[in-house]
XYZ file of C-alpha atoms in Angstrom:
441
model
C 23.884 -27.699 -40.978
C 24.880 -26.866 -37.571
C 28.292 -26.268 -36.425
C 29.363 -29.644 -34.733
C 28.879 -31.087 -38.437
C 31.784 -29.233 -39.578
C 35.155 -31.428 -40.022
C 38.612 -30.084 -38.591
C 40.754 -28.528 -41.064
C 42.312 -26.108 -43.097
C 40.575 -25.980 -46.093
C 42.979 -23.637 -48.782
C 41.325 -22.568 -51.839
C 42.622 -20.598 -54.450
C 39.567 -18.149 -55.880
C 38.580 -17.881 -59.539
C 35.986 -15.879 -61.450
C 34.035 -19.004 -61.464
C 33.781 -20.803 -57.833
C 31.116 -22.990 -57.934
C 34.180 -26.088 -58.012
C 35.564 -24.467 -55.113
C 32.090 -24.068 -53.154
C 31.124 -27.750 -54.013
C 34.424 -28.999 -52.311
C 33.782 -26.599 -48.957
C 30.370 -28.298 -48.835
C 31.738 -31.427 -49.395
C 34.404 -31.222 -47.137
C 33.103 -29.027 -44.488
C 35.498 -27.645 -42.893
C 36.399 -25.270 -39.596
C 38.221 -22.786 -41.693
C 38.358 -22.139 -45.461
C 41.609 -20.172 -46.618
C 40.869 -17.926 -49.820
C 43.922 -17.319 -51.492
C 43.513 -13.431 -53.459
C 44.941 -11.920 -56.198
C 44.604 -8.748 -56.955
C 42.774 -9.889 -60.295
C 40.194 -11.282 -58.510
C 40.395 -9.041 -55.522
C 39.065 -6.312 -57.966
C 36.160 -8.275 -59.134
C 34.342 -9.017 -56.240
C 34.099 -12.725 -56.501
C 36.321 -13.718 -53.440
C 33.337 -11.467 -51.629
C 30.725 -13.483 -52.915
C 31.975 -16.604 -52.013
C 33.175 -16.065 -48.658
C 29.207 -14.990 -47.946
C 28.052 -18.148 -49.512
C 30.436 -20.118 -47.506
C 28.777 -18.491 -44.119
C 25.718 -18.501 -45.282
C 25.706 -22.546 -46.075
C 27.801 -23.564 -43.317
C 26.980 -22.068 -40.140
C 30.437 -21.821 -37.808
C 32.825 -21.676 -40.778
C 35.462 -19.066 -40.430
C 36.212 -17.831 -43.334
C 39.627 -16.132 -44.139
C 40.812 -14.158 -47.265
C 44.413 -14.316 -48.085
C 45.799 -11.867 -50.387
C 44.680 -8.554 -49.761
C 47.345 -7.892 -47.095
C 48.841 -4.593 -47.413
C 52.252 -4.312 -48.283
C 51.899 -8.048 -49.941
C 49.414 -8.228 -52.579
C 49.236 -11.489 -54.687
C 49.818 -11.048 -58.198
C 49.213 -14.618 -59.240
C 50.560 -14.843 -62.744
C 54.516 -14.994 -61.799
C 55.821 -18.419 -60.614
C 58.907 -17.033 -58.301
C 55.840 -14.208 -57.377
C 53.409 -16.620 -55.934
C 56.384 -18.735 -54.099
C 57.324 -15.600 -52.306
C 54.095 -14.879 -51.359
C 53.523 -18.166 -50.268
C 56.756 -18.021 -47.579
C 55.877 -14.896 -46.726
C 51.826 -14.940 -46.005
C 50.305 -18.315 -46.600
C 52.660 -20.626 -44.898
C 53.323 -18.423 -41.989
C 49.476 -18.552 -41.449
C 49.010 -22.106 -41.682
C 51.807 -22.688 -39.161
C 50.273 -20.371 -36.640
C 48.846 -22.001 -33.092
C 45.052 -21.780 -34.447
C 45.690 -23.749 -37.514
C 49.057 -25.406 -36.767
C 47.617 -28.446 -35.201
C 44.395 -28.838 -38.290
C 44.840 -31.369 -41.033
C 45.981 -29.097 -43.822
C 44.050 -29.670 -47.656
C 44.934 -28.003 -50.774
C 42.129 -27.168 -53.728
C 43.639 -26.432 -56.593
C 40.849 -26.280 -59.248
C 41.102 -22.784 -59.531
C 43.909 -20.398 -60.010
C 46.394 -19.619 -62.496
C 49.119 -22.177 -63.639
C 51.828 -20.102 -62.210
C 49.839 -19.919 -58.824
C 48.936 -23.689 -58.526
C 52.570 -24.561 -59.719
C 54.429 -22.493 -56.943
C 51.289 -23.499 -54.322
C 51.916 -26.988 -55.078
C 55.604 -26.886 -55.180
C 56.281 -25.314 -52.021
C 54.912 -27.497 -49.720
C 54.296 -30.578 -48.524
C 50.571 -30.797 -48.510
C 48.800 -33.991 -46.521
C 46.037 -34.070 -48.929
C 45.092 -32.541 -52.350
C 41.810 -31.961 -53.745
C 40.706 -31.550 -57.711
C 37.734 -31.157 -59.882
C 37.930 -32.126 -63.310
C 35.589 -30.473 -65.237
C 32.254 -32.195 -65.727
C 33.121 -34.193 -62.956
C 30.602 -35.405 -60.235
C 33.686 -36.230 -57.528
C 36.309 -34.708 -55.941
C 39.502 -36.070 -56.249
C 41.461 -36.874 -52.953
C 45.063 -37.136 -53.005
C 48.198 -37.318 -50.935
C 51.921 -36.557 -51.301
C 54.916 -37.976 -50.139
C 58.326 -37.795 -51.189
C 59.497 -39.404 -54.720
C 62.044 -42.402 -54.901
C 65.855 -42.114 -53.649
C 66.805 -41.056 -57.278
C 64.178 -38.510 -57.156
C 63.916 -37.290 -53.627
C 62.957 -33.835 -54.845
C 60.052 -35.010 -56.782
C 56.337 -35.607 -55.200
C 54.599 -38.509 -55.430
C 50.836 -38.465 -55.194
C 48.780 -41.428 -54.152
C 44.788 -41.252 -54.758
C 42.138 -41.414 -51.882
C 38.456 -42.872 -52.415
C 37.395 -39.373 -54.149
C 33.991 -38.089 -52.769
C 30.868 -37.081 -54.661
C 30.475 -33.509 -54.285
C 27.509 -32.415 -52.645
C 24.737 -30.375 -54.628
C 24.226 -26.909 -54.350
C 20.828 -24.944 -54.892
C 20.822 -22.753 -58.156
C 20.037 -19.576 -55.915
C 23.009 -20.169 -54.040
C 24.863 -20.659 -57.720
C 24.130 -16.988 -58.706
C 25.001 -15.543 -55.483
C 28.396 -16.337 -56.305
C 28.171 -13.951 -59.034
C 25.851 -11.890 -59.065
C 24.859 -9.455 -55.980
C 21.476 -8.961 -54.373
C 20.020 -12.396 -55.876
C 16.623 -12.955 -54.848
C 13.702 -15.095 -56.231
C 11.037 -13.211 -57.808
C 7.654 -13.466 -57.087
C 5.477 -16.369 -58.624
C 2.151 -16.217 -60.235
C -0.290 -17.044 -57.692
C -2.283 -18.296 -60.713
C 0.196 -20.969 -60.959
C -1.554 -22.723 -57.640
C -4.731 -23.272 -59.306
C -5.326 -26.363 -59.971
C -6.405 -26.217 -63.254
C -3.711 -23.923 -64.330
C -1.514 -26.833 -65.779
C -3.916 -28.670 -67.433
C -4.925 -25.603 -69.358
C -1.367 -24.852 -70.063
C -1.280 -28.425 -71.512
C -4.055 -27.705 -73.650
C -2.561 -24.576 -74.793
C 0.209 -26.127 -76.093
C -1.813 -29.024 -77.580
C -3.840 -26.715 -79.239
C -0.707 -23.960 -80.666
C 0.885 -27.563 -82.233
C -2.609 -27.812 -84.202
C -2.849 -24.997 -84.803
C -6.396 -24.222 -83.844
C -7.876 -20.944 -85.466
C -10.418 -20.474 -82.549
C -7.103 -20.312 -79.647
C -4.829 -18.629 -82.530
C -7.095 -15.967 -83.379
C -7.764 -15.403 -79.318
C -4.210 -15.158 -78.432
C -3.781 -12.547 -81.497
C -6.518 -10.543 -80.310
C -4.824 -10.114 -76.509
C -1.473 -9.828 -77.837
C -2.750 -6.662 -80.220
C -4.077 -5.257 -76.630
C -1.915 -6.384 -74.467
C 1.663 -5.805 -76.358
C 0.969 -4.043 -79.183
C -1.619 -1.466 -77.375
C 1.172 -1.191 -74.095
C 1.191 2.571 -75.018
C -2.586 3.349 -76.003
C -4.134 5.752 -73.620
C -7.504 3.834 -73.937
C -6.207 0.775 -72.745
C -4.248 2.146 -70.125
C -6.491 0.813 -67.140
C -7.733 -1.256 -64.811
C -10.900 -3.240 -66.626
C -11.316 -2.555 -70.681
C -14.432 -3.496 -72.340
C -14.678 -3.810 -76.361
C -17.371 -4.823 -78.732
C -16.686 -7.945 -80.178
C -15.744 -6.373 -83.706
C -13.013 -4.404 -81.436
C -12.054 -7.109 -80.101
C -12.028 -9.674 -83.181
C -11.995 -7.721 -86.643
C -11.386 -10.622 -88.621
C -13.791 -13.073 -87.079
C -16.893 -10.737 -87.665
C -19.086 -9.661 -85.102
C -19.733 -12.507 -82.838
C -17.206 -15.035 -81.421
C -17.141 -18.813 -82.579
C -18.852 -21.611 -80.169
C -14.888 -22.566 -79.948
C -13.402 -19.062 -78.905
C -16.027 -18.969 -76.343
C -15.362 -22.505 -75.044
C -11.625 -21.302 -74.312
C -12.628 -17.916 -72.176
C -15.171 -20.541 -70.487
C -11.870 -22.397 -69.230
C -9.957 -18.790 -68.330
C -12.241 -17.582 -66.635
C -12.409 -19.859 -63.427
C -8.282 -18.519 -62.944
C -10.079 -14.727 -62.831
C -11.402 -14.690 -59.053
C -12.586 -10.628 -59.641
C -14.476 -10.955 -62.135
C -12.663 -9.058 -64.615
C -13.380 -11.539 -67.687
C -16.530 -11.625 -68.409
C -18.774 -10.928 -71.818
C -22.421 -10.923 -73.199
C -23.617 -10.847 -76.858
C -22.248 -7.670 -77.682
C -18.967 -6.624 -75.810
C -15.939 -8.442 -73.704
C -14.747 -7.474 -70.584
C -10.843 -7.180 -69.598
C -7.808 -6.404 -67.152
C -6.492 -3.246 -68.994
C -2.657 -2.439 -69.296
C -2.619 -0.909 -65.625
C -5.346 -3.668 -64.156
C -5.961 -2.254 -60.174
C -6.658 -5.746 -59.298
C -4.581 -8.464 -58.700
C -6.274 -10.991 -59.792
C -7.013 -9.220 -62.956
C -2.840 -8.335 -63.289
C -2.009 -12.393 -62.856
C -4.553 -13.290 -65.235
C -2.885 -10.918 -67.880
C 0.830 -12.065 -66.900
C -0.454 -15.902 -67.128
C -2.111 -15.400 -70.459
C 1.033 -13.283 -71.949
C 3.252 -16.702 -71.170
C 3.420 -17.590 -67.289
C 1.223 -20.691 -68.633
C 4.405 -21.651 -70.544
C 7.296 -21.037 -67.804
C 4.514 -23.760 -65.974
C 4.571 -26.125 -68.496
C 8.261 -26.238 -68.858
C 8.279 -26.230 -65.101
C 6.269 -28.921 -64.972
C 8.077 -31.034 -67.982
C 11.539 -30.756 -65.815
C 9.896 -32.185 -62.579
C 7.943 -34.719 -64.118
C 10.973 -35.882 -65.884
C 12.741 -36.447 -62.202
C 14.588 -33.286 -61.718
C 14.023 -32.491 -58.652
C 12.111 -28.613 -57.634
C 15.168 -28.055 -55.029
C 17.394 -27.948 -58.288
C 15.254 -25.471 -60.709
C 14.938 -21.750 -59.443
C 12.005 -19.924 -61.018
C 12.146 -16.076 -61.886
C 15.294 -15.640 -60.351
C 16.218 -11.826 -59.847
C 19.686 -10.234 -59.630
C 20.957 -6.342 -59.057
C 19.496 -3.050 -57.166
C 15.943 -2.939 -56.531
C 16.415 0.800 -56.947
C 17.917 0.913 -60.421
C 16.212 -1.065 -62.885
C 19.193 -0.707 -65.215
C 21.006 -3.645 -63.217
C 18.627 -5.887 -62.838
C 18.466 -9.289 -64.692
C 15.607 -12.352 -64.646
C 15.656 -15.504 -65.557
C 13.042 -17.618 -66.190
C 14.762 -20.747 -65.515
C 18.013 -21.720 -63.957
C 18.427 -25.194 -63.400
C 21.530 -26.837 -61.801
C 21.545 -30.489 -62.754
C 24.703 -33.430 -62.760
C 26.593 -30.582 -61.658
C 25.774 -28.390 -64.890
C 23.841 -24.870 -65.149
C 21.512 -24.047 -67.251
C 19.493 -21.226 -68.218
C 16.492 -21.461 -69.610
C 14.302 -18.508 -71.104
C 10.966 -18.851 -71.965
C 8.803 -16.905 -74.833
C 5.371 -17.258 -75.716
C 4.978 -14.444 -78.551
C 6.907 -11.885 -80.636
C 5.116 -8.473 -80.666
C 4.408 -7.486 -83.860
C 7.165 -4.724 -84.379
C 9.342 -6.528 -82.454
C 12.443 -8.098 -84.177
C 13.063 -12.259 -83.611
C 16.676 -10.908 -82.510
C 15.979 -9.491 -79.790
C 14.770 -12.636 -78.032
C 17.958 -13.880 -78.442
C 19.852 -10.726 -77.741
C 18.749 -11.083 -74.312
C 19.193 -14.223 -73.347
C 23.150 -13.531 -74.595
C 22.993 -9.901 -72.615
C 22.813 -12.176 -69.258
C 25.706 -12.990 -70.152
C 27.569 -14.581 -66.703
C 25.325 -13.041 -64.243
C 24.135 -16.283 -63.059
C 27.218 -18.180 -63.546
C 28.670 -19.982 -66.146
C 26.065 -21.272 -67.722
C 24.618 -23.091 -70.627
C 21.933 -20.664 -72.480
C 18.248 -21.357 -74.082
C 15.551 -20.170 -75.292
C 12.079 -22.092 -75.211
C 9.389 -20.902 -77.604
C 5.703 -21.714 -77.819
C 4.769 -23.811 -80.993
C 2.556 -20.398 -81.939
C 6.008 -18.147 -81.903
C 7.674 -20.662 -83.818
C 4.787 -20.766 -86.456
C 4.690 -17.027 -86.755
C 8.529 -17.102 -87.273
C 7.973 -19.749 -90.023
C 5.380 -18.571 -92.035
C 7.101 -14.622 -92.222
C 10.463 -16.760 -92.840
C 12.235 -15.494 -90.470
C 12.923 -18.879 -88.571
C 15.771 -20.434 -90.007
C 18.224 -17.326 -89.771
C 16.638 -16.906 -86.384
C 17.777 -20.272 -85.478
C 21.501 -19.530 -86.895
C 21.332 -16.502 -85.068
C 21.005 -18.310 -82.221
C 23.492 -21.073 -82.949
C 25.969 -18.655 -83.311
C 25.658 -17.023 -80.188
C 25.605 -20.601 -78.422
C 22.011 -20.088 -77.276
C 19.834 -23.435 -78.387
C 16.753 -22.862 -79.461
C 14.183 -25.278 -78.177
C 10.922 -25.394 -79.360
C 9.503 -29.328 -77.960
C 9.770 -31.465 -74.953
C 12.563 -33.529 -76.126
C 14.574 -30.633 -77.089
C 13.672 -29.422 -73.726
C 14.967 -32.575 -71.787
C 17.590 -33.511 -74.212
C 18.980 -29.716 -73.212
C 19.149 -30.296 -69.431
C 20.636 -33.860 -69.675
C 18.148 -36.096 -69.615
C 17.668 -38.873 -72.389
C 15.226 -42.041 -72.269
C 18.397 -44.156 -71.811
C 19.047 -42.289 -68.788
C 16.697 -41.791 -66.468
C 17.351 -39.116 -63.567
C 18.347 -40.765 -60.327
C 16.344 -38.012 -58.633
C 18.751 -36.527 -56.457
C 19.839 -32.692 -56.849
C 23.838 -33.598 -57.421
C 23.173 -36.756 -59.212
């Protein structure tokens, strides 16, 4: 969007912890200059930072002013007879000022306390109004003008044609709250083009519950989780005899076990899986190789982040909408970083989606859910998931461990999906409602 696209005006918005409403309207309305009004609250959380960068960043030629932080004025924002004084003393003198004097003034007032919008909308005579209702796909448009004769002091507000509010990328979503957001990197295993129809039959074949794929997936899960820490398998390439490999299945692999590396194998360009009669080759728990490391990370549950990829697409949500592996915090200090597998902005709701394949053994079913909760609003205000594999939710079953798991869950407002359906029916879309398509639909 280049600058002669932007619309004349003076654009006032009052800055919440949560400003996706507010960055919706700026991209709806695109205007010249976008007023932040400040308080301190906010001021001291960052968020008024964050969404003056997405404003520049998604609308070239916006100016971009913060009101609020001027010394010797600070804006409280929870005192009525406050806010009005700050108003006649910093807002309105700005507004009336040669730059902005002669711009069609508009009013947001989504955000905010009540005691700010009541004083902001009180003490002045604003040519147009704008409001999101929450849930709402439009903005609503109004104007003021004075009440009746036996009323003159009252405002009367007439409604506009409201406008749909343009869609905005998840990406740009968690930049409004979280700093240094940046898409991870993807699984270049995930171009092949039989990676998805293997992660189909993975699936397929976890619902039957097929001994040959079950006792595979043990087997790599005992190396590849379970083992993290054992100095043997600390390596590049790892080669065990078959009763290593598979103590319960005896000393040679079934026709069927073998007929699943068979179909692994092509995604392994270096060579690293490979076996004879009496041994099978591996990427170790430090693999050198690339190839060899994306084979591992696929296997472990990239093949299931694809599949639910794939479900959401093929179900009409558009890519543009879903961001994959989407990374927040200092590169330098792992303790602030956060992933998610999934964050999907769709009819103008979030969601995050995380996505687990198996439960080391030793590993507690709560901690899946603790962290999808510890994201807590790093990505927004969002609505929280978990997607398991139909292996997990088998192993949580028969150690009964899944129904308290699934309270567990409940309780902390994280829904537990473990099909599809549940899947689609998460995100919004039902079979009596098809998706139109179109990112803000």
């Amino acid at each position: 969007m280049d600058k002669t696209s932007l619309q004349p005006m003076a654009y006032v918005c009052v800055v919440s912890e949560y400003n996706l409403p507010e960055l919706e309207a700026c991209l709806t309305r695109r205007p010249t200059v976008a007023v932040l009004v400040v308080s301190r609250f906010i001021a001291g959380k960052g968020a008024h930072r964050r969404l003056q960068h997405s404003l520049e960043e998604q609308l070239p030629g916006v100016r971009v002013e913060l009101l609020g932080e001027q010394a010797g004025y600070p804006l409280g924002g929870e005192d009525v007879l406050e806010t009005s004084q700050w108003m006649n003393a910093v807002l309105l003198p700005r507004l009336q000022q040669a730059d902005l004097a002669d711009l069609p003034h508009c009013l947001n007032f989504t955000g905010g306390t009540k005691a700010m919008i009541a004083a902001l909308l009180a003490g002045y005579r604003w040519p147009l109004l704008d409001y999101r209702a929450l849930g709402s796909s439009e903005l609503q448009v109004l104007t003021s003008s004075p009440g009746t004769e036996a009323s003159a002091a009252a405002i009367r507000f007439q409604e506009q044609p409201r406008l749909p509010l343009q869609g905005v990328a998840p990406r740009v979503i968690a930049g409004l709250y979280a700093d240094n957001v940046r898409p991870g990197s993807l699984n270049p295993i995930l171009d092949e083009a039989q990676s998805l129809p293997l992660a189909r039959a993975i699936w397929q074949a976890q619902q039957e519950s097929l001994p040959e794929l079950r006792s595979l997936f043990q087997a790599l899960e005992k190396l590849w989780a379970t083992g993290r820490d054992n100095p043997d398998w600390s390596c590049g390439r790892i080669s065990l005899a078959w009763q290593d490999f598979l103590p319960d299945r005896g000393n040679q692999p079934t026709a069927g076990l073998l007929a699943w590396l068979e179909h692994f194998q092509p995604l392994d360009h270096s060579g690293t899986l490979r076996w004879d009669a009496q041994q099978i080759h591996l990427p170790g728990n430090q693999p050198r190789g690339r190839t060899g490391k994306h084979l591992r990370a696929w296997l472990c549950g990239d093949w299931l982040e694809q599949l639910a990829f794939a479900w959401l697409v093929e179900a009409g949500i558009p890519g543009a909408a879903i961001a994959r592996n989407l990374l927040s915090g200092q590169n330098s200090d792992s303790r602030t970083q956060r992933e998610a597998d999934l964050l999907i902005h769709y009819r103008h709701r979030t969601n995050l989606i995380e996505v687990k394949a198996g439960l080391p053994p030793g590993h507690a079913p709560n901690e899946l859910e603790i962290q999808v909760s510890s994201l807590g609003s790093r990505f927004g205000r969002t609505r929280k998931a978990l997607l398991v594999s139909p292996q997990l939710q088998r192993q949580l079953q028969d150690t009964r461990r899944w129904d308290s798991f699934a309270r567990r869950c409940q309780a902390n407002e994280v829904a537990l999906l473990a099909s599809r359906e549940e899947l689609l029916d998460f995100v919004g879309i039902h079979p009596e409602q098809p998706s139109t398509g179109l990112p803000g639909a």
